[in-house]
PDB file of C-alpha atoms in Angstrom:
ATOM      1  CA  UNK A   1      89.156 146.829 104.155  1.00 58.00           C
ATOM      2  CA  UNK A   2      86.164 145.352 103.310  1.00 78.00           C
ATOM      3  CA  UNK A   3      84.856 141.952 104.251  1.00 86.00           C
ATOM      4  CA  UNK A   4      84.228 139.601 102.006  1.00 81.00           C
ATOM      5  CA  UNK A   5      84.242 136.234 103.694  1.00 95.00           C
ATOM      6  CA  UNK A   6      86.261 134.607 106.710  1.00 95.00           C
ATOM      7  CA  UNK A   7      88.168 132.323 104.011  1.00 94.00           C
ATOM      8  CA  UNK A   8      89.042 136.279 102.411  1.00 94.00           C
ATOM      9  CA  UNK A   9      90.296 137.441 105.505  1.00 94.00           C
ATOM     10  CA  UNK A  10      92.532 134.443 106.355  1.00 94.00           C
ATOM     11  CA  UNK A  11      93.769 133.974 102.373  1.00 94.00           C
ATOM     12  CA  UNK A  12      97.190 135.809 102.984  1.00 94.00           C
ATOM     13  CA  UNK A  13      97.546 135.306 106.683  1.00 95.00           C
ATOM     14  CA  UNK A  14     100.186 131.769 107.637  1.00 95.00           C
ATOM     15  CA  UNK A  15      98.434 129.972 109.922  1.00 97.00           C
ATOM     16  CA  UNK A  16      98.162 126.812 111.203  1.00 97.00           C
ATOM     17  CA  UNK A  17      94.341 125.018 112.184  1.00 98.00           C
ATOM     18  CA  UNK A  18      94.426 122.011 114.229  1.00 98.00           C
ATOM     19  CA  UNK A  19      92.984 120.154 117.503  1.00 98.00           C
ATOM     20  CA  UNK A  20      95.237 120.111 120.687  1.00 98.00           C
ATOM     21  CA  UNK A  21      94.045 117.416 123.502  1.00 98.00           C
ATOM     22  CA  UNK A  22      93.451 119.473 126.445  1.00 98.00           C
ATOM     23  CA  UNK A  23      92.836 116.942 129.416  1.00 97.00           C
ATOM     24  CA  UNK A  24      90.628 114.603 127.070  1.00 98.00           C
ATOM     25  CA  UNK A  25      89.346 117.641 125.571  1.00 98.00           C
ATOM     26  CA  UNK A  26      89.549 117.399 121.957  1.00 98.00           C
ATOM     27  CA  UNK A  27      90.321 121.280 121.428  1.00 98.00           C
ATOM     28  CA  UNK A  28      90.005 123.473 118.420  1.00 98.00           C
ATOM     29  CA  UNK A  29      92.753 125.642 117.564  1.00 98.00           C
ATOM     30  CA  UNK A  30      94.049 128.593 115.333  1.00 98.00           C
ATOM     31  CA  UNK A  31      97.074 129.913 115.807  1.00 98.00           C
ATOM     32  CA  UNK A  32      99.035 132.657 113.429  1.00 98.00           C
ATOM     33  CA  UNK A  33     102.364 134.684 113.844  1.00 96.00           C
ATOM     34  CA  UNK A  34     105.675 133.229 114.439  1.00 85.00           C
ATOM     35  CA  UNK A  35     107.421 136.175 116.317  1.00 86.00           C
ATOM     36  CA  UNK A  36     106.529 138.541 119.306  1.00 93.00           C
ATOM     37  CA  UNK A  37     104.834 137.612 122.581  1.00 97.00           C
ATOM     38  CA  UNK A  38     102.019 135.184 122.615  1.00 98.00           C
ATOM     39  CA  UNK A  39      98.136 137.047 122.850  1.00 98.00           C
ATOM     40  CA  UNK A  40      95.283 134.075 123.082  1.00 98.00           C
ATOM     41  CA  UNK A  41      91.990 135.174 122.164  1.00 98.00           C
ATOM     42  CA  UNK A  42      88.589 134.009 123.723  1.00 98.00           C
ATOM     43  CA  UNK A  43      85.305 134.262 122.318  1.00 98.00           C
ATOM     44  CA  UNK A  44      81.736 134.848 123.768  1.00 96.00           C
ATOM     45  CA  UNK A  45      79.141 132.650 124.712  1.00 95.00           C
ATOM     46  CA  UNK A  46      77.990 130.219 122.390  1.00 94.00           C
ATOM     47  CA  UNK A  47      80.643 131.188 119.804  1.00 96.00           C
ATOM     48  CA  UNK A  48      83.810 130.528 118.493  1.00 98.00           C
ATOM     49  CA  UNK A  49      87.199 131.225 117.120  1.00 98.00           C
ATOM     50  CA  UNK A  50      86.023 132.480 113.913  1.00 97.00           C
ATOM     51  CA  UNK A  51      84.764 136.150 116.115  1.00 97.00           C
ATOM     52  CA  UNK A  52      88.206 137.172 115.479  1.00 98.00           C
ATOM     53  CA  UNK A  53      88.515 136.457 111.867  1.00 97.00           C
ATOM     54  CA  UNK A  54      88.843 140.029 111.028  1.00 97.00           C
ATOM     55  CA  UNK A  55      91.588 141.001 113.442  1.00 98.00           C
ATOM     56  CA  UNK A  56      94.184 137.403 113.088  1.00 97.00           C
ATOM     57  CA  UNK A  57      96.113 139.160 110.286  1.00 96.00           C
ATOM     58  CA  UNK A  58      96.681 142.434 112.059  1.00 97.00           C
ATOM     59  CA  UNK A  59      97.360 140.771 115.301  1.00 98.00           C
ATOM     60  CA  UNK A  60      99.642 138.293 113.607  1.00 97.00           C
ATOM     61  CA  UNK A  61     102.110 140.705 112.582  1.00 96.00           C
ATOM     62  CA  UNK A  62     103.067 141.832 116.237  1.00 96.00           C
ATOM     63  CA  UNK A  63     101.928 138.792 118.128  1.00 98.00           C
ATOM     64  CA  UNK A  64     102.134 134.598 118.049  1.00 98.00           C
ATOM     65  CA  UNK A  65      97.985 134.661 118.165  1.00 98.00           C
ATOM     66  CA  UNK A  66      96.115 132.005 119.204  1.00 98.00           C
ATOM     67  CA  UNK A  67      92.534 131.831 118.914  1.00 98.00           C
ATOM     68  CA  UNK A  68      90.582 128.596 120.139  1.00 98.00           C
ATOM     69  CA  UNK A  69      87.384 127.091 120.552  1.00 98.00           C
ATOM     70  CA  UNK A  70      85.985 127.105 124.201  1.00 98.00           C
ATOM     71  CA  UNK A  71      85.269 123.388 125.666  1.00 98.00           C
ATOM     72  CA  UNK A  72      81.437 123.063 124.781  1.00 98.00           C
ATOM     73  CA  UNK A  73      81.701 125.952 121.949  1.00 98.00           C
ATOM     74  CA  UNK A  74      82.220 125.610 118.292  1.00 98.00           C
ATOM     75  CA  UNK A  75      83.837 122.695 117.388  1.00 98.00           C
ATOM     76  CA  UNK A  76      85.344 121.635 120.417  1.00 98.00           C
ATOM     77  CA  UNK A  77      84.449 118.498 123.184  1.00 98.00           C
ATOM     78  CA  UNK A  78      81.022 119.023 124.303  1.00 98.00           C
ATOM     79  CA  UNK A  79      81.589 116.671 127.548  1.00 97.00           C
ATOM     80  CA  UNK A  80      78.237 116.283 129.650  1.00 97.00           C
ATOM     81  CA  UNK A  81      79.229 118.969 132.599  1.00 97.00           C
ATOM     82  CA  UNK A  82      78.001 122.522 133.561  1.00 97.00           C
ATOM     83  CA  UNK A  83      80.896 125.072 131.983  1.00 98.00           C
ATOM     84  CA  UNK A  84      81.423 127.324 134.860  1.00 97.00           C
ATOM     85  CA  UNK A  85      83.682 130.298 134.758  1.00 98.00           C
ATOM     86  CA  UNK A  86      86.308 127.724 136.972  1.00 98.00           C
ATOM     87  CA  UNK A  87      86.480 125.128 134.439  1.00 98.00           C
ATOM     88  CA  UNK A  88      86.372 127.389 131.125  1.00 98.00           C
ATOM     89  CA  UNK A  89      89.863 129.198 132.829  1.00 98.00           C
ATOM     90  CA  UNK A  90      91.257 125.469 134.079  1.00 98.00           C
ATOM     91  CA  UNK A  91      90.359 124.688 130.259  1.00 98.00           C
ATOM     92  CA  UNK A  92      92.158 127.994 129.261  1.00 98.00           C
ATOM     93  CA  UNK A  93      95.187 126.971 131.172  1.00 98.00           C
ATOM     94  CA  UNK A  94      95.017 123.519 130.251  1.00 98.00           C
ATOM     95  CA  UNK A  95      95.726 124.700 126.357  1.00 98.00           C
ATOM     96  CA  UNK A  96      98.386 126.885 127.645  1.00 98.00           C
ATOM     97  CA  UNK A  97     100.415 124.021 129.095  1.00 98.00           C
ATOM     98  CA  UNK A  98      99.632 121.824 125.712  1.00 98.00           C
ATOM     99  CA  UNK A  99     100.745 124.344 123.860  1.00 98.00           C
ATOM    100  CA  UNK A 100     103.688 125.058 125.545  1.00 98.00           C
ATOM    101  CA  UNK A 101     102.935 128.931 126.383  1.00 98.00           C
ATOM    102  CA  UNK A 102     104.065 129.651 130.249  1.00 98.00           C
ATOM    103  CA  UNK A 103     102.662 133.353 130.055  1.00 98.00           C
ATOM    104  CA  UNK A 104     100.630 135.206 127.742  1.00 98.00           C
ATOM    105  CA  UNK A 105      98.303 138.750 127.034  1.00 98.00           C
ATOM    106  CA  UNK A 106      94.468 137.839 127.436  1.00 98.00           C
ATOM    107  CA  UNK A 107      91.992 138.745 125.452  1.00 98.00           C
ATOM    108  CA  UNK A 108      88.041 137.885 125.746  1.00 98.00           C
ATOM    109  CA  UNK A 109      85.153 139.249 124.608  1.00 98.00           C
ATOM    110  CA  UNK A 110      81.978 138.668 126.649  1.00 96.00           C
ATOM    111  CA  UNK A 111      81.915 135.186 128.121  1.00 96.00           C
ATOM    112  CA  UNK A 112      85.602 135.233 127.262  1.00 98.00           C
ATOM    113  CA  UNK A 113      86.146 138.207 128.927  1.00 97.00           C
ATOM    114  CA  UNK A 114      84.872 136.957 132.304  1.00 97.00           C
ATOM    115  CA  UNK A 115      87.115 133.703 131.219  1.00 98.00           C
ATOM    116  CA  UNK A 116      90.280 135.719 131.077  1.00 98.00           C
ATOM    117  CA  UNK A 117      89.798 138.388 134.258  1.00 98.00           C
ATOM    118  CA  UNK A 118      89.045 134.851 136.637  1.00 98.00           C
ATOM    119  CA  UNK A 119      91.875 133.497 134.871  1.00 98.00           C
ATOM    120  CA  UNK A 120      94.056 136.522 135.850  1.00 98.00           C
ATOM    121  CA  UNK A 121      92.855 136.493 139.699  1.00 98.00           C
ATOM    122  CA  UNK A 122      93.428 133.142 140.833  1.00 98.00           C
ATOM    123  CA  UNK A 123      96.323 132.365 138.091  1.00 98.00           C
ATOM    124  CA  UNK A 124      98.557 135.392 137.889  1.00 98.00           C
ATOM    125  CA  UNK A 125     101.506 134.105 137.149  1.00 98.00           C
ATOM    126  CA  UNK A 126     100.113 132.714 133.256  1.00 98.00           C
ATOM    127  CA  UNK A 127      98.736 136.385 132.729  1.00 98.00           C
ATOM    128  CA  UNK A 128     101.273 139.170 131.126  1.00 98.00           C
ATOM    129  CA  UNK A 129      98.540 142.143 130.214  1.00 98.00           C
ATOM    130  CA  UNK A 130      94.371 141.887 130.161  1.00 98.00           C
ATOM    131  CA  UNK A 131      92.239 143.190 127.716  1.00 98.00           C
ATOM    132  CA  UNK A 132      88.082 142.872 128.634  1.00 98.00           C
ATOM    133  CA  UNK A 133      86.542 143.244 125.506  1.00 97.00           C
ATOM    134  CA  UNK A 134      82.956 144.062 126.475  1.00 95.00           C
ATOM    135  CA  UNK A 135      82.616 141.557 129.008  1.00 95.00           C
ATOM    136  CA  UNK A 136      78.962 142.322 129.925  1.00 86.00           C
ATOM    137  CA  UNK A 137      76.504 142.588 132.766  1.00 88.00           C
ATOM    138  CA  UNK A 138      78.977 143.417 135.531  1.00 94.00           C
ATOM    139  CA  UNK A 139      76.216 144.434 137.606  1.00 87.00           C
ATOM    140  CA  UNK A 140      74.559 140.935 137.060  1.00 89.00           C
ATOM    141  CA  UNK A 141      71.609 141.780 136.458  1.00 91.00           C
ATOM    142  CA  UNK A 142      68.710 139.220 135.829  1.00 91.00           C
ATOM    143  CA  UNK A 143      67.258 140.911 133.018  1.00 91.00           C
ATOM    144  CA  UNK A 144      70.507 140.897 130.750  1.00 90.00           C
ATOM    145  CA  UNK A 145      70.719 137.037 131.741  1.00 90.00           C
ATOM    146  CA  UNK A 146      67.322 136.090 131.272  1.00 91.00           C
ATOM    147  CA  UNK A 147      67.953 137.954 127.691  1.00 90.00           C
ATOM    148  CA  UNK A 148      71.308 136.107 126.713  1.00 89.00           C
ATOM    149  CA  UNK A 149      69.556 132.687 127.559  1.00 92.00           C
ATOM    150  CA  UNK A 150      66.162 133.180 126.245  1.00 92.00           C
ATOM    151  CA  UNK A 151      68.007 134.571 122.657  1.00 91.00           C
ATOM    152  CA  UNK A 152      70.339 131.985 122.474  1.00 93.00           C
ATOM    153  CA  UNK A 153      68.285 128.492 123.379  1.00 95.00           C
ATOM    154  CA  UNK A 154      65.814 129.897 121.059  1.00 94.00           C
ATOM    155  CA  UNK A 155      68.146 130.137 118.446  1.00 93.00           C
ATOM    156  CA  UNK A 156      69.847 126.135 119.090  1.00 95.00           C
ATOM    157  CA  UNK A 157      66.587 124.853 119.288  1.00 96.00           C
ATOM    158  CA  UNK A 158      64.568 126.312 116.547  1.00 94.00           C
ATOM    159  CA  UNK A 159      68.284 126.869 113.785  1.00 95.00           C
ATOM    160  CA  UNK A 160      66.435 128.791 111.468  1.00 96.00           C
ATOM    161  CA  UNK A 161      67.421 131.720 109.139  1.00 95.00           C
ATOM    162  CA  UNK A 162      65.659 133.979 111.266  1.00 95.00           C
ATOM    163  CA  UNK A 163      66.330 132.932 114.685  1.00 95.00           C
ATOM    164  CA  UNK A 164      69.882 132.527 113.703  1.00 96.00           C
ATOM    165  CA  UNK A 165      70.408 135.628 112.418  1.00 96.00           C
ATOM    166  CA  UNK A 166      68.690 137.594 115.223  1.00 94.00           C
ATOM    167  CA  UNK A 167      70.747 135.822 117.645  1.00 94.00           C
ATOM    168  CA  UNK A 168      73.925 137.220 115.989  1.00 96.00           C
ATOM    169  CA  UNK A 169      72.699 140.332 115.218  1.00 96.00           C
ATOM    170  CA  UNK A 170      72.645 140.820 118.676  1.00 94.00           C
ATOM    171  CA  UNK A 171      75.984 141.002 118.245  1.00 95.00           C
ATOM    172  CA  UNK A 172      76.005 143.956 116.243  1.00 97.00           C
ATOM    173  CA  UNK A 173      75.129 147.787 116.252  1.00 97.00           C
ATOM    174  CA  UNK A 174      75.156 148.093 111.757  1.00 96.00           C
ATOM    175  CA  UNK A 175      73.131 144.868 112.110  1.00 96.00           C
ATOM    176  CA  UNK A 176      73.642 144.979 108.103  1.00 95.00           C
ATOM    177  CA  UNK A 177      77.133 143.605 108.657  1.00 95.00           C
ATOM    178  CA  UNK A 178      76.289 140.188 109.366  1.00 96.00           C
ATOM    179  CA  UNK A 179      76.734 138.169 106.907  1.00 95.00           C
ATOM    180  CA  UNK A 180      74.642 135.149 105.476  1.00 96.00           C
ATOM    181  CA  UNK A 181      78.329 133.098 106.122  1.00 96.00           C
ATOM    182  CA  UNK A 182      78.031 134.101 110.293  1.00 96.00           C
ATOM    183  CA  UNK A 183      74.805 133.196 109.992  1.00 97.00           C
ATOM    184  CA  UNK A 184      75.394 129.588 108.161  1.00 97.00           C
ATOM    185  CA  UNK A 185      78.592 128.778 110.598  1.00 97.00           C
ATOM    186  CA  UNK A 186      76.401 129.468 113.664  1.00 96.00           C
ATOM    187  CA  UNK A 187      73.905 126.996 112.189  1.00 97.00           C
ATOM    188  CA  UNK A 188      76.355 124.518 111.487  1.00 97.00           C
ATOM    189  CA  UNK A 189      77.525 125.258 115.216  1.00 97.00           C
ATOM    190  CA  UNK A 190      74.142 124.884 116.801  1.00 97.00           C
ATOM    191  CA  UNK A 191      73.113 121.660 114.851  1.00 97.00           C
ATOM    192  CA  UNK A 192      76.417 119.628 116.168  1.00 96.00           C
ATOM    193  CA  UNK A 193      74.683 116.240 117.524  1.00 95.00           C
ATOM    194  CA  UNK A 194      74.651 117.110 121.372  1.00 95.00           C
ATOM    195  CA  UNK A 195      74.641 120.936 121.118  1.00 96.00           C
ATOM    196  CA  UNK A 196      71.863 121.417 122.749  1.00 96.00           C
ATOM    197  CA  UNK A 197      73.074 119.682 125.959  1.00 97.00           C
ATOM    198  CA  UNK A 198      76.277 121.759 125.258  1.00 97.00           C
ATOM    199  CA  UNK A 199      74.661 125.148 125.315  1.00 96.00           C
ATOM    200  CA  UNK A 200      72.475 124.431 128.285  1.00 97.00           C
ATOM    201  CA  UNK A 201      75.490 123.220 130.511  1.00 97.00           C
ATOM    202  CA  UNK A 202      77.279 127.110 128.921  1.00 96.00           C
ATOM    203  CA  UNK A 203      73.613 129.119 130.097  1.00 95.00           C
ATOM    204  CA  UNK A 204      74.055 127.801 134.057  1.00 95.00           C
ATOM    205  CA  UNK A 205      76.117 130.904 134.187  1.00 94.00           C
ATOM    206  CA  UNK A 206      72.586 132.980 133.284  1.00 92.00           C
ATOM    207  CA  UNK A 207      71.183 131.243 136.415  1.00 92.00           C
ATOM    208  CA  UNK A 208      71.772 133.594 139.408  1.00 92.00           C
ATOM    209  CA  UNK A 209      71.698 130.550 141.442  1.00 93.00           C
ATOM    210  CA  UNK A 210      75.146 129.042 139.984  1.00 94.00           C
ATOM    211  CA  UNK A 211      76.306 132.611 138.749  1.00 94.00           C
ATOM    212  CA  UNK A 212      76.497 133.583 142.275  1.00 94.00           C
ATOM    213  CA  UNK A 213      79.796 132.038 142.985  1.00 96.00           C
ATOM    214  CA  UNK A 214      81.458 133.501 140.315  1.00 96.00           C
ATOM    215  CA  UNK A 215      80.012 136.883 139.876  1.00 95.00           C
ATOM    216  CA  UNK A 216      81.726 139.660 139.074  1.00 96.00           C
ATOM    217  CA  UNK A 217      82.547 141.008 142.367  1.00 96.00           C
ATOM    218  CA  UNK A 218      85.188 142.933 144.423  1.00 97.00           C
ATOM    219  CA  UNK A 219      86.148 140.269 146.112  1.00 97.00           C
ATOM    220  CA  UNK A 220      88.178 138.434 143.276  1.00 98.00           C
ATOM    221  CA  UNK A 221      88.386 141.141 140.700  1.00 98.00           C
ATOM    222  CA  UNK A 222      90.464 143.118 143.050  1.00 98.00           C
ATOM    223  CA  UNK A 223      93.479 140.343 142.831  1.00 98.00           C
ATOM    224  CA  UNK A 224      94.053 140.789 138.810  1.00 98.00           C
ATOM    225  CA  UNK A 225      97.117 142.220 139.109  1.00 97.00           C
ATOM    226  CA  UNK A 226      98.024 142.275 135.513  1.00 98.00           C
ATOM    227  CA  UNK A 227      97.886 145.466 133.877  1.00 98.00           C
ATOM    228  CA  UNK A 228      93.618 145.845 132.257  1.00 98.00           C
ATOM    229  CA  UNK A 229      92.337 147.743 129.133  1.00 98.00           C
ATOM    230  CA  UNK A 230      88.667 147.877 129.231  1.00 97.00           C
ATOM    231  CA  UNK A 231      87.315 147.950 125.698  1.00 97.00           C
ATOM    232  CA  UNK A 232      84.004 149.152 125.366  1.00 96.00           C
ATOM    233  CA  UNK A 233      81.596 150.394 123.252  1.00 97.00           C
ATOM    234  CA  UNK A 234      78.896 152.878 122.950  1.00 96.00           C
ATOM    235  CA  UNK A 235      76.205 150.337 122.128  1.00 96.00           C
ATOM    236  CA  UNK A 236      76.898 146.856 123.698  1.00 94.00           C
ATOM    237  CA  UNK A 237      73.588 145.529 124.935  1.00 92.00           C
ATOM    238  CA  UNK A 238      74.621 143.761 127.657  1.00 91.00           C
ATOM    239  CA  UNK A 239      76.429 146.637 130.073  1.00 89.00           C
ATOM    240  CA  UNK A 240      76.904 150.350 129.920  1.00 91.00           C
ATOM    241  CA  UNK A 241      79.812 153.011 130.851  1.00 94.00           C
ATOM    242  CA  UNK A 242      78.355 152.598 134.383  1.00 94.00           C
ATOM    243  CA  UNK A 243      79.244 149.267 134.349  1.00 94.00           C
ATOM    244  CA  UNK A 244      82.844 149.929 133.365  1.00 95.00           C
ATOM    245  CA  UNK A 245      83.044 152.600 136.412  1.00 96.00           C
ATOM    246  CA  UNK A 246      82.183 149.291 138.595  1.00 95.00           C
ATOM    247  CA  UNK A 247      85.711 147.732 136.881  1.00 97.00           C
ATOM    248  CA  UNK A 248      87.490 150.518 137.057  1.00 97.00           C
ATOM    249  CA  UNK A 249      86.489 151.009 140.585  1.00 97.00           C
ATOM    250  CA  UNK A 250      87.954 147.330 141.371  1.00 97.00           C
ATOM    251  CA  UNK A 251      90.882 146.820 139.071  1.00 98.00           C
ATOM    252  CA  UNK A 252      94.216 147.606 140.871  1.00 97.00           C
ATOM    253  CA  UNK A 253      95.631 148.771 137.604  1.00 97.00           C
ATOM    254  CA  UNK A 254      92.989 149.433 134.634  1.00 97.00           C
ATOM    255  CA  UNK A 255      92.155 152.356 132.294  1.00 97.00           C
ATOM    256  CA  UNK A 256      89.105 152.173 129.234  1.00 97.00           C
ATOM    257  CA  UNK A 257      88.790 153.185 125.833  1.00 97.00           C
ATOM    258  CA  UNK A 258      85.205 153.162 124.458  1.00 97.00           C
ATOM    259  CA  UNK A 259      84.624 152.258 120.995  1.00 97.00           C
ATOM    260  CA  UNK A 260      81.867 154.755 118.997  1.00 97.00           C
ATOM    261  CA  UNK A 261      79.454 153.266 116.664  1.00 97.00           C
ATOM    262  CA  UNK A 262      79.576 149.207 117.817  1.00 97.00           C
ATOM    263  CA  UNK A 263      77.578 146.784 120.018  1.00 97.00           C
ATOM    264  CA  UNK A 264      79.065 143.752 120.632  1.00 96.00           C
ATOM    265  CA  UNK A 265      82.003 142.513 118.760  1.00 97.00           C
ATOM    266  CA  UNK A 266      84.135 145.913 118.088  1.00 97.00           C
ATOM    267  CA  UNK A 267      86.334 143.292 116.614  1.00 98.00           C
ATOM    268  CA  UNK A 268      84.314 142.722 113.835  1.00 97.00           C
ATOM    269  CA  UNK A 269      82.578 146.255 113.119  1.00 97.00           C
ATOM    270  CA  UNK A 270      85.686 148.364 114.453  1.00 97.00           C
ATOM    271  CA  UNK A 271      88.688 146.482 113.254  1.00 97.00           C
ATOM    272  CA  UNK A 272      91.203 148.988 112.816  1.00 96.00           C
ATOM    273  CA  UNK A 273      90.808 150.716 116.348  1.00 97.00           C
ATOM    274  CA  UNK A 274      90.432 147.304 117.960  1.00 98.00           C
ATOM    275  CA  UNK A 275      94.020 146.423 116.376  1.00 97.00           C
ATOM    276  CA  UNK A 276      95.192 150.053 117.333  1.00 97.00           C
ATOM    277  CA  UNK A 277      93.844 149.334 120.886  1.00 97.00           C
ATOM    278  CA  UNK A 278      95.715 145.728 121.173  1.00 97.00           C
ATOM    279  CA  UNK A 279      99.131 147.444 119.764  1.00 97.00           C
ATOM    280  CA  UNK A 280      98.835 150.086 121.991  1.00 97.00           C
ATOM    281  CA  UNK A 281      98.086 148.243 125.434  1.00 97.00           C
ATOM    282  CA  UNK A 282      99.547 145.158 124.707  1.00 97.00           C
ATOM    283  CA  UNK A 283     102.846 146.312 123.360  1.00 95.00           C
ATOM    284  CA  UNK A 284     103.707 149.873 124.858  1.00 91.00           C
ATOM    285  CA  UNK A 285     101.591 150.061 127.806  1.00 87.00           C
ATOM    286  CA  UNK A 286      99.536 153.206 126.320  1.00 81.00           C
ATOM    287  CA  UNK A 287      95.781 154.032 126.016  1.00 76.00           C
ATOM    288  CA  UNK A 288      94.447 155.403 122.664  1.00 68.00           C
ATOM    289  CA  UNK A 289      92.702 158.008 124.715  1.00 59.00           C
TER     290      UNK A 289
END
């Protein structure tokens, strides 16, 4: 299908929009489906629930879907504290109780991706199946940081057009799919009074300094027990196939499909093998390899 807007992919799909409190965090959520097992869905750094716009009405059809805003992302609380991997997945967990949802499937792409895997080690008992949706720079490398938080403060404090619109086409390998609408809802995003603050309290995690203890590593990545697809593509620009091998090297129980002709968000340029993917994990265990 083609996209025409996020308003045109939501038009026929029931869902409900709201903010949950999540331990004084006022907490924006989306939430569609009203049968099969619960799947939350967690966005990448600086961004929000609107990633998955393409994918809610295929994923609501199998699955009660919940996408949300991270604390100090979209338009969620932007309290004054650094957003380290610990409190995004104490956050995570902390909508899960609100929302009354003792165990779900995981799904994050980039930031969210790192979210969901900590979230898995040191909470296994919330965590039915993983997906890592090109979770990026496994290796950690300082290059890929420096790039992620030179990019992005460029682009919150100088909201242009054009810095906008580079920032999320660096998102994307058909760079022609992004549309002037992702472009004007990261604007509105990046313009929230106190965003700045926000974003710089999200990029500690770009400083090897405070990234350091909560790299991916071994050491914790080896206790996700839950079953793990890794979703990857053949043009993400923040971590290669060798970067999967690392994963696949430490994940008790993983297996990866790669994604042709995508960067970033597979969700949004590759929507019908991203559903396939989710159906096929999620629901029956299988691989579409």
């Amino acid at each position: 299908m083609t996209h025409v807007s996020i308003w045109g992919e939501l038009a026929t799909v029931e869902h409900e929009l709201r903010f949950v409190d999540v331990g004084g965090v006022r907490t924006r959520v989306l939430r569609a489906g009203n049968d099969g097992p619960d799947l939350i869905l967690l966005h990448g750094t600086g961004g929000h629930l609107e990633a998955y716009a393409r994918d809610l009405a295929g994923l609501a059809a199998d699955f009660r879907v919940t996408a949300y805003d991270m604390v100090g992302h979209g338009w969620s609380d932007t309290p004054d504290r650094p957003y380290t991997i610990d409190v995004l997945s104490d956050h995570l967990i902390g909508l899960m109780d609100a929302l009354g949802i003792g165990r779900a499937h995981l799904s994050g792409e980039s930031l969210g991706g790192w979210v969901v895997a900590w979230t898995a080690a040191h909470h296994p008992e919330r965590v039915d199946r993983l997906v890592l949706n090109t979770p990026g720079n496994i290796a950690n490398r300082p290059e890929v940081m420096a790039r992620m938080r030179d990019s992005t403060m460029a682009a919150v404090r100088d909201p242009s057009d054009e810095t906008v619109r580079r920032r999320v086409e660096f998102l994307f390998h058909h760079k022609e799919m992004v549309t002037d609408e992702l472009v004007r809802l990261r604007q509105a995003v990046y313009t929230r009074p106190g965003f700045l603050q926000a974003i710089t309290n999200t990029l500690v995690l770009q400083d090897p300094a405070v990234r350091k203890d909560y790299a991916w590593s071994p050491q914790w990545v080896s206790r996700v027990a839950a079953p793990t697809l890794l979703l990857w593509t053949e043009h993400d620009p923040t971590g290669g196939l060798d970067e999967a091998d690392l994963l696949l090297g430490w994940l008790p129980d993983a297996r990866l499909h790669v994604i042709a002709d995508a960067g970033h968000w597979p969700q949004w340029e590759k929507v019908g093998e991203y559903l396939e993917a989710h159906r096929s994990f999620l629901l029956h265990g299988k691989d579409l390899s």
